[in-house]
């Protein structure tokens, strides 16, 4: 079975996905507005799963909203909050409701989130979750029991090209491929030379790579990420560019930077597509694409 | 290796002792003494704190090893100090608390929280070494335990939160997988890390832990 997203990956076009962050609460209108706004501009919408260990409306619920509004969903699944029974059960449910793309993540640590005393599960982790998806496809569950109706998914994972140290990260990237990852979205990248070096390594494998593009909204945000977010490196030139923006125009500059990066990635065929993360500013994703000439 | 303990907040201890006037304090001469949480000095300090709260300290005792079978004997040898006690305050690990509780028909109140089995790296600085998972993987991880030393207990390599060799949770915690990678690489054994580690058997140790290990060698006859 081939999903619309998988077809987009395979037909050689430059794939664009964007992230949808479910709300804290049941007012789904802003999320649905973002889905409506983006659904005809991107190949798939990727719904986050209690991102940054902050409790929210579930990714599974969000992917159903994406589906109902006529777009192609990617279900993000982390291993932090569910054990192997719950993860498998949710995969069965997702499949039954037409959600056929899954992004397998380990998940952020509990202490970075907003329920700091919660018990972290991590019964499985990203590599084992990818294995689990492929195992369910054989018609068996992890307990070795037959499934009455197997599943089939386009499964992906994440990689951090700016991880420090990088070598263990690349080794795990290979393990994810062996476990059945068909596509990767990367942590945010800003330094295209570093990213080219990563792609030189990644190109030896039969997987599709979507570069992570996180919208910069200010020089302060860029500095904050450099200091506090593992695996993100914003070069000084970009920070200077944001700083040089006239008052109130930093967002515009951020959109221009993101658009320029996407254009370069696409025109130079550096990778197979991009995954745009506009964290809270989803309404400007069409502007980013316009700036990229798409 | 020892059991690492930490003194509870005095408010909590006071709350647990509400309604009890006579209190007997028991410390431990082994782990809690080495952790400076239940030795002679800490027991004496606790005595002064309880007296300041208006409690009558009926006696104090630091048993050699609170968790072992000599504790009931030590308690019997000093039974006079327990006679007027409404409660026993145990400055021992939870194992000691349970040993005392099974020996004395008195409420035994823990004064310490039991944190983990570990070692003292520097004065007052303790690290957990083994979580006793029942399914040792150290043969593939260069003798560094990812189940214990990785915040998420990951088995197949580092997560994206690895940051200049440190863990995303902060506190200057080392990334276990950065350390494992470096050691395996230095030993030319990175193939061990390339190996897929399947999901762990979380029932390897029965819960509650109870196991019969057949005798071996001369004892088996």
Short mmCIF file of N, CA and C in Angstrom, two decimals, chain A residues 78-199:
data_model
loop_
_atom_site.label_atom_id
_atom_site.label_comp_id
_atom_site.label_asym_id
_atom_site.label_seq_id
_atom_site.Cartn_x
_atom_site.Cartn_y
_atom_site.Cartn_z
N UNK A 78 5.48 9.20 20.26
CA UNK A 78 6.64 9.09 21.14
C UNK A 78 6.44 7.91 22.09
N UNK A 79 7.54 7.46 22.68
CA UNK A 79 7.50 6.30 23.58
C UNK A 79 7.49 6.73 25.05
N UNK A 80 7.38 8.04 25.29
CA UNK A 80 7.48 8.52 26.67
C UNK A 80 6.24 8.18 27.51
N UNK A 81 5.05 8.22 26.86
CA UNK A 81 3.81 8.18 27.64
C UNK A 81 3.04 6.87 27.55
N UNK A 82 3.48 5.94 26.72
CA UNK A 82 2.73 4.70 26.51
C UNK A 82 3.67 3.50 26.48
N UNK A 83 3.20 2.39 27.04
CA UNK A 83 4.00 1.17 26.96
C UNK A 83 3.70 0.43 25.65
N UNK A 84 4.29 -0.73 25.46
CA UNK A 84 4.18 -1.41 24.16
C UNK A 84 2.75 -1.84 23.84
N UNK A 85 1.93 -2.10 24.85
CA UNK A 85 0.53 -2.45 24.58
C UNK A 85 -0.20 -1.23 24.00
N UNK A 86 -0.04 -0.10 24.66
CA UNK A 86 -0.75 1.11 24.24
C UNK A 86 -0.27 1.60 22.87
N UNK A 87 1.04 1.51 22.62
CA UNK A 87 1.58 1.96 21.32
C UNK A 87 1.02 1.10 20.19
N UNK A 88 1.01 -0.20 20.40
CA UNK A 88 0.49 -1.09 19.35
C UNK A 88 -1.01 -0.85 19.15
N UNK A 89 -1.74 -0.70 20.26
CA UNK A 89 -3.18 -0.47 20.16
C UNK A 89 -3.46 0.81 19.38
N UNK A 90 -2.69 1.87 19.66
CA UNK A 90 -2.90 3.13 18.95
C UNK A 90 -2.54 3.02 17.47
N UNK A 91 -1.54 2.19 17.15
CA UNK A 91 -1.21 1.97 15.73
C UNK A 91 -2.37 1.27 15.02
N UNK A 92 -2.98 0.29 15.70
CA UNK A 92 -4.15 -0.40 15.10
C UNK A 92 -5.27 0.60 14.86
N UNK A 93 -5.52 1.44 15.87
CA UNK A 93 -6.60 2.41 15.75
C UNK A 93 -6.31 3.40 14.63
N UNK A 94 -5.09 3.91 14.61
CA UNK A 94 -4.71 4.88 13.57
C UNK A 94 -4.95 4.29 12.19
N UNK A 95 -4.49 3.06 12.00
CA UNK A 95 -4.64 2.41 10.69
C UNK A 95 -6.13 2.30 10.33
N UNK A 96 -6.93 1.87 11.33
CA UNK A 96 -8.36 1.66 11.07
C UNK A 96 -9.06 2.94 10.64
N UNK A 97 -8.49 4.09 11.02
CA UNK A 97 -9.12 5.37 10.68
C UNK A 97 -8.41 6.05 9.52
N UNK A 98 -7.57 5.30 8.81
CA UNK A 98 -6.97 5.84 7.59
C UNK A 98 -5.71 6.66 7.80
N UNK A 99 -5.17 6.62 9.00
CA UNK A 99 -3.89 7.31 9.24
C UNK A 99 -2.79 6.32 8.92
N UNK A 100 -2.03 6.56 7.86
CA UNK A 100 -1.11 5.54 7.35
C UNK A 100 0.35 5.96 7.35
N UNK A 101 0.64 7.14 7.91
CA UNK A 101 2.04 7.58 8.02
C UNK A 101 2.35 7.78 9.49
N UNK A 102 3.48 7.25 9.92
CA UNK A 102 3.81 7.39 11.34
C UNK A 102 5.28 7.80 11.50
N UNK A 103 5.51 8.77 12.38
CA UNK A 103 6.86 9.22 12.69
C UNK A 103 7.20 8.69 14.09
N UNK A 104 8.21 7.85 14.16
CA UNK A 104 8.55 7.16 15.42
C UNK A 104 9.64 7.90 16.17
N UNK A 105 9.30 8.34 17.37
CA UNK A 105 10.24 9.13 18.17
C UNK A 105 10.39 8.51 19.55
N UNK A 106 11.52 8.76 20.18
CA UNK A 106 11.66 8.35 21.58
C UNK A 106 10.84 9.26 22.47
N UNK A 107 10.92 10.56 22.22
CA UNK A 107 10.19 11.54 23.04
C UNK A 107 11.13 12.28 23.97
N UNK A 108 10.77 13.52 24.25
CA UNK A 108 11.58 14.33 25.16
C UNK A 108 11.51 13.77 26.58
N UNK A 109 12.44 14.18 27.39
CA UNK A 109 12.46 13.75 28.79
C UNK A 109 11.32 14.42 29.56
N UNK A 110 10.77 13.74 30.54
CA UNK A 110 9.68 14.30 31.35
C UNK A 110 10.06 15.63 32.02
N UNK A 111 11.27 15.75 32.61
CA UNK A 111 11.56 16.98 33.37
C UNK A 111 11.59 18.26 32.53
N UNK A 112 11.65 18.17 31.18
CA UNK A 112 11.64 19.40 30.39
C UNK A 112 10.22 19.92 30.20
N UNK A 113 9.23 19.13 30.59
CA UNK A 113 7.84 19.49 30.29
C UNK A 113 7.09 20.14 31.43
N UNK A 114 5.75 20.00 31.41
CA UNK A 114 4.92 20.69 32.41
C UNK A 114 4.26 19.73 33.41
N UNK A 115 4.66 18.47 33.39
CA UNK A 115 4.21 17.51 34.41
C UNK A 115 5.45 16.82 34.95
N UNK A 116 6.23 17.58 35.70
CA UNK A 116 7.59 17.16 36.04
C UNK A 116 7.68 15.96 36.97
N UNK A 117 6.55 15.59 37.60
CA UNK A 117 6.59 14.44 38.51
C UNK A 117 6.05 13.17 37.86
N UNK A 118 5.73 13.24 36.55
CA UNK A 118 5.13 12.08 35.88
C UNK A 118 6.13 10.94 35.75
N UNK A 119 5.61 9.74 35.66
CA UNK A 119 6.46 8.57 35.42
C UNK A 119 6.73 8.48 33.92
N UNK A 120 7.99 8.46 33.55
CA UNK A 120 8.35 8.31 32.13
C UNK A 120 8.25 6.83 31.79
N UNK A 121 7.72 6.51 30.62
CA UNK A 121 7.52 5.09 30.27
C UNK A 121 8.76 4.52 29.57
N UNK A 122 9.01 4.93 28.33
CA UNK A 122 10.16 4.43 27.57
C UNK A 122 10.29 2.91 27.66
N UNK A 123 9.15 2.22 27.60
CA UNK A 123 9.15 0.76 27.52
C UNK A 123 9.84 0.36 26.22
N UNK A 124 9.53 1.11 25.15
CA UNK A 124 10.24 0.99 23.87
C UNK A 124 10.93 2.33 23.63
N UNK A 125 11.79 2.39 22.62
CA UNK A 125 12.33 3.67 22.15
C UNK A 125 12.24 3.69 20.63
N UNK A 126 12.74 4.78 20.02
CA UNK A 126 12.48 5.00 18.60
C UNK A 126 12.83 3.81 17.71
N UNK A 127 14.00 3.20 17.91
CA UNK A 127 14.43 2.10 17.03
C UNK A 127 13.49 0.90 17.23
N UNK A 128 13.16 0.64 18.48
CA UNK A 128 12.26 -0.49 18.78
C UNK A 128 10.84 -0.21 18.28
N UNK A 129 10.42 1.05 18.31
CA UNK A 129 9.07 1.38 17.80
C UNK A 129 9.00 1.16 16.28
N UNK A 130 10.09 1.53 15.58
CA UNK A 130 10.13 1.27 14.13
C UNK A 130 10.04 -0.24 13.88
N UNK A 131 10.78 -1.02 14.64
CA UNK A 131 10.72 -2.48 14.53
C UNK A 131 9.29 -2.97 14.78
N UNK A 132 8.65 -2.35 15.77
CA UNK A 132 7.29 -2.76 16.14
C UNK A 132 6.32 -2.55 14.97
N UNK A 133 6.45 -1.38 14.31
CA UNK A 133 5.59 -1.10 13.15
C UNK A 133 5.79 -2.19 12.09
N UNK A 134 7.05 -2.49 11.80
CA UNK A 134 7.34 -3.50 10.77
C UNK A 134 6.89 -4.88 11.21
N UNK A 135 6.95 -5.13 12.51
CA UNK A 135 6.52 -6.43 13.03
C UNK A 135 5.01 -6.56 12.91
N UNK A 136 4.26 -5.51 13.25
CA UNK A 136 2.80 -5.55 13.14
C UNK A 136 2.39 -5.80 11.69
N UNK A 137 3.21 -5.30 10.76
CA UNK A 137 2.90 -5.49 9.33
C UNK A 137 2.99 -6.96 8.92
N UNK A 138 3.71 -7.77 9.70
CA UNK A 138 3.80 -9.20 9.36
C UNK A 138 2.56 -9.96 9.86
N UNK A 139 1.66 -9.24 10.54
CA UNK A 139 0.45 -9.90 11.02
C UNK A 139 0.56 -10.44 12.43
N UNK A 140 1.64 -10.07 13.10
CA UNK A 140 1.84 -10.52 14.49
C UNK A 140 2.06 -9.31 15.39
N UNK A 141 1.65 -9.45 16.66
CA UNK A 141 1.98 -8.40 17.61
C UNK A 141 3.30 -8.74 18.31
N UNK A 142 3.74 -7.86 19.20
CA UNK A 142 5.04 -8.08 19.86
C UNK A 142 5.01 -9.28 20.79
N UNK A 143 3.82 -9.72 21.17
CA UNK A 143 3.70 -10.91 22.00
C UNK A 143 3.73 -12.19 21.19
N UNK A 144 3.81 -12.04 19.85
CA UNK A 144 3.87 -13.21 18.97
C UNK A 144 2.49 -13.74 18.57
N UNK A 145 1.45 -12.98 18.91
CA UNK A 145 0.08 -13.42 18.59
C UNK A 145 -0.35 -12.92 17.22
N UNK A 146 -1.25 -13.70 16.58
CA UNK A 146 -1.76 -13.30 15.26
C UNK A 146 -2.67 -12.09 15.37
N UNK A 147 -2.56 -11.20 14.38
CA UNK A 147 -3.49 -10.08 14.30
C UNK A 147 -4.59 -10.44 13.32
N UNK A 148 -5.82 -10.13 13.66
CA UNK A 148 -6.93 -10.32 12.73
C UNK A 148 -7.02 -9.05 11.90
N UNK A 149 -6.24 -8.99 10.83
CA UNK A 149 -6.15 -7.78 10.02
C UNK A 149 -4.88 -7.03 10.36
N UNK A 150 -3.83 -7.18 9.55
CA UNK A 150 -2.57 -6.48 9.84
C UNK A 150 -2.62 -5.02 9.41
N UNK A 151 -1.59 -4.29 9.73
CA UNK A 151 -1.49 -2.87 9.38
C UNK A 151 -0.44 -2.69 8.29
N UNK A 152 -0.38 -1.49 7.75
CA UNK A 152 0.71 -1.14 6.84
C UNK A 152 0.94 0.36 6.94
N UNK A 153 2.16 0.74 7.20
CA UNK A 153 2.46 2.16 7.41
C UNK A 153 3.66 2.61 6.59
N UNK A 154 3.66 3.90 6.26
CA UNK A 154 4.89 4.55 5.82
C UNK A 154 5.51 5.10 7.10
N UNK A 155 6.66 4.54 7.49
CA UNK A 155 7.23 4.88 8.80
C UNK A 155 8.49 5.72 8.66
N UNK A 156 8.60 6.72 9.51
CA UNK A 156 9.77 7.59 9.49
C UNK A 156 10.33 7.80 10.88
N UNK A 157 11.40 8.57 10.91
CA UNK A 157 12.08 8.83 12.18
C UNK A 157 12.76 10.19 12.08
N UNK A 158 13.45 10.55 13.15
CA UNK A 158 14.16 11.83 13.11
C UNK A 158 15.66 11.62 13.28
N UNK A 159 16.40 12.62 12.85
CA UNK A 159 17.86 12.60 13.01
C UNK A 159 18.30 14.04 13.28
N UNK A 160 19.38 14.18 14.03
CA UNK A 160 19.87 15.51 14.40
C UNK A 160 21.25 15.73 13.77
N UNK A 161 21.29 16.36 12.58
CA UNK A 161 22.59 16.50 11.89
C UNK A 161 23.60 17.38 12.62
N UNK A 162 23.13 18.20 13.57
CA UNK A 162 24.06 19.07 14.31
C UNK A 162 24.35 18.52 15.71
N UNK A 163 24.02 17.23 15.93
CA UNK A 163 24.26 16.66 17.27
C UNK A 163 25.74 16.73 17.60
N UNK A 164 26.02 16.92 18.88
CA UNK A 164 27.40 16.96 19.35
C UNK A 164 27.51 16.04 20.56
N UNK A 165 28.22 14.91 20.46
CA UNK A 165 28.98 14.40 19.32
C UNK A 165 28.06 13.82 18.23
N UNK A 166 28.51 13.91 16.98
CA UNK A 166 27.70 13.49 15.84
C UNK A 166 27.76 11.98 15.58
N UNK A 167 28.95 11.38 15.78
CA UNK A 167 29.14 9.98 15.37
C UNK A 167 28.12 9.01 15.98
N UNK A 168 27.86 9.07 17.31
CA UNK A 168 26.85 8.15 17.85
C UNK A 168 25.47 8.37 17.24
N UNK A 169 25.17 9.63 16.90
CA UNK A 169 23.88 9.97 16.29
C UNK A 169 23.76 9.32 14.89
N UNK A 170 24.87 9.35 14.14
CA UNK A 170 24.85 8.75 12.80
C UNK A 170 24.72 7.23 12.90
N UNK A 171 25.34 6.66 13.91
CA UNK A 171 25.23 5.21 14.11
C UNK A 171 23.77 4.85 14.39
N UNK A 172 23.12 5.67 15.21
CA UNK A 172 21.71 5.41 15.51
C UNK A 172 20.83 5.63 14.28
N UNK A 173 21.18 6.62 13.47
CA UNK A 173 20.49 6.88 12.19
C UNK A 173 20.50 5.60 11.34
N UNK A 174 21.65 4.95 11.28
CA UNK A 174 21.75 3.69 10.51
C UNK A 174 20.89 2.61 11.13
N UNK A 175 20.85 2.56 12.46
CA UNK A 175 20.02 1.54 13.12
C UNK A 175 18.53 1.78 12.81
N UNK A 176 18.15 3.05 12.72
CA UNK A 176 16.75 3.38 12.40
C UNK A 176 16.42 2.94 10.97
N UNK A 177 17.39 3.10 10.07
CA UNK A 177 17.16 2.66 8.68
C UNK A 177 17.00 1.14 8.66
N UNK A 178 17.90 0.45 9.36
CA UNK A 178 17.80 -1.02 9.40
C UNK A 178 16.49 -1.48 10.03
N UNK A 179 15.98 -0.66 10.95
CA UNK A 179 14.72 -1.02 11.63
C UNK A 179 13.51 -0.74 10.76
N UNK A 180 13.73 -0.06 9.61
CA UNK A 180 12.61 0.12 8.67
C UNK A 180 12.18 1.54 8.42
N UNK A 181 12.97 2.53 8.83
CA UNK A 181 12.59 3.93 8.55
C UNK A 181 12.71 4.19 7.06
N UNK A 182 11.63 4.76 6.48
CA UNK A 182 11.65 5.08 5.05
C UNK A 182 11.99 6.55 4.81
N UNK A 183 11.65 7.38 5.80
CA UNK A 183 11.96 8.80 5.64
C UNK A 183 12.43 9.36 6.98
N UNK A 184 13.16 10.45 6.90
CA UNK A 184 13.65 11.13 8.10
C UNK A 184 13.30 12.60 8.00
N UNK A 185 12.86 13.15 9.10
CA UNK A 185 12.85 14.61 9.18
C UNK A 185 13.94 14.96 10.17
N UNK A 186 14.64 16.06 9.88
CA UNK A 186 15.79 16.39 10.72
C UNK A 186 15.40 17.42 11.77
N UNK A 187 16.17 17.49 12.82
CA UNK A 187 16.09 18.61 13.75
C UNK A 187 16.41 19.85 12.93
N UNK A 188 16.04 21.02 13.42
CA UNK A 188 16.24 22.26 12.68
C UNK A 188 17.68 22.38 12.20
N UNK A 189 17.83 22.76 10.93
CA UNK A 189 19.17 23.02 10.40
C UNK A 189 19.23 24.48 9.92
N UNK A 190 20.37 25.11 10.10
CA UNK A 190 20.55 26.50 9.64
C UNK A 190 21.85 26.66 8.86
N UNK A 191 22.80 25.75 9.11
CA UNK A 191 24.09 25.87 8.44
C UNK A 191 24.11 24.87 7.29
N UNK A 192 23.93 25.39 6.06
CA UNK A 192 23.78 24.48 4.92
C UNK A 192 25.06 23.71 4.61
N UNK A 193 26.22 24.27 4.97
CA UNK A 193 27.45 23.51 4.72
C UNK A 193 27.51 22.27 5.61
N UNK A 194 27.16 22.47 6.89
CA UNK A 194 27.11 21.31 7.79
C UNK A 194 26.09 20.30 7.28
N UNK A 195 24.95 20.82 6.80
CA UNK A 195 23.89 19.93 6.35
C UNK A 195 24.32 19.18 5.08
N UNK A 196 25.06 19.86 4.20
CA UNK A 196 25.58 19.17 3.00
C UNK A 196 26.47 18.00 3.40
N UNK A 197 27.29 18.23 4.42
CA UNK A 197 28.20 17.17 4.89
C UNK A 197 27.38 15.99 5.41
N UNK A 198 26.31 16.29 6.15
CA UNK A 198 25.44 15.21 6.64
C UNK A 198 24.81 14.47 5.46
N UNK A 199 24.35 15.22 4.46
CA UNK A 199 23.70 14.59 3.31
C UNK A 199 24.68 13.70 2.52
#
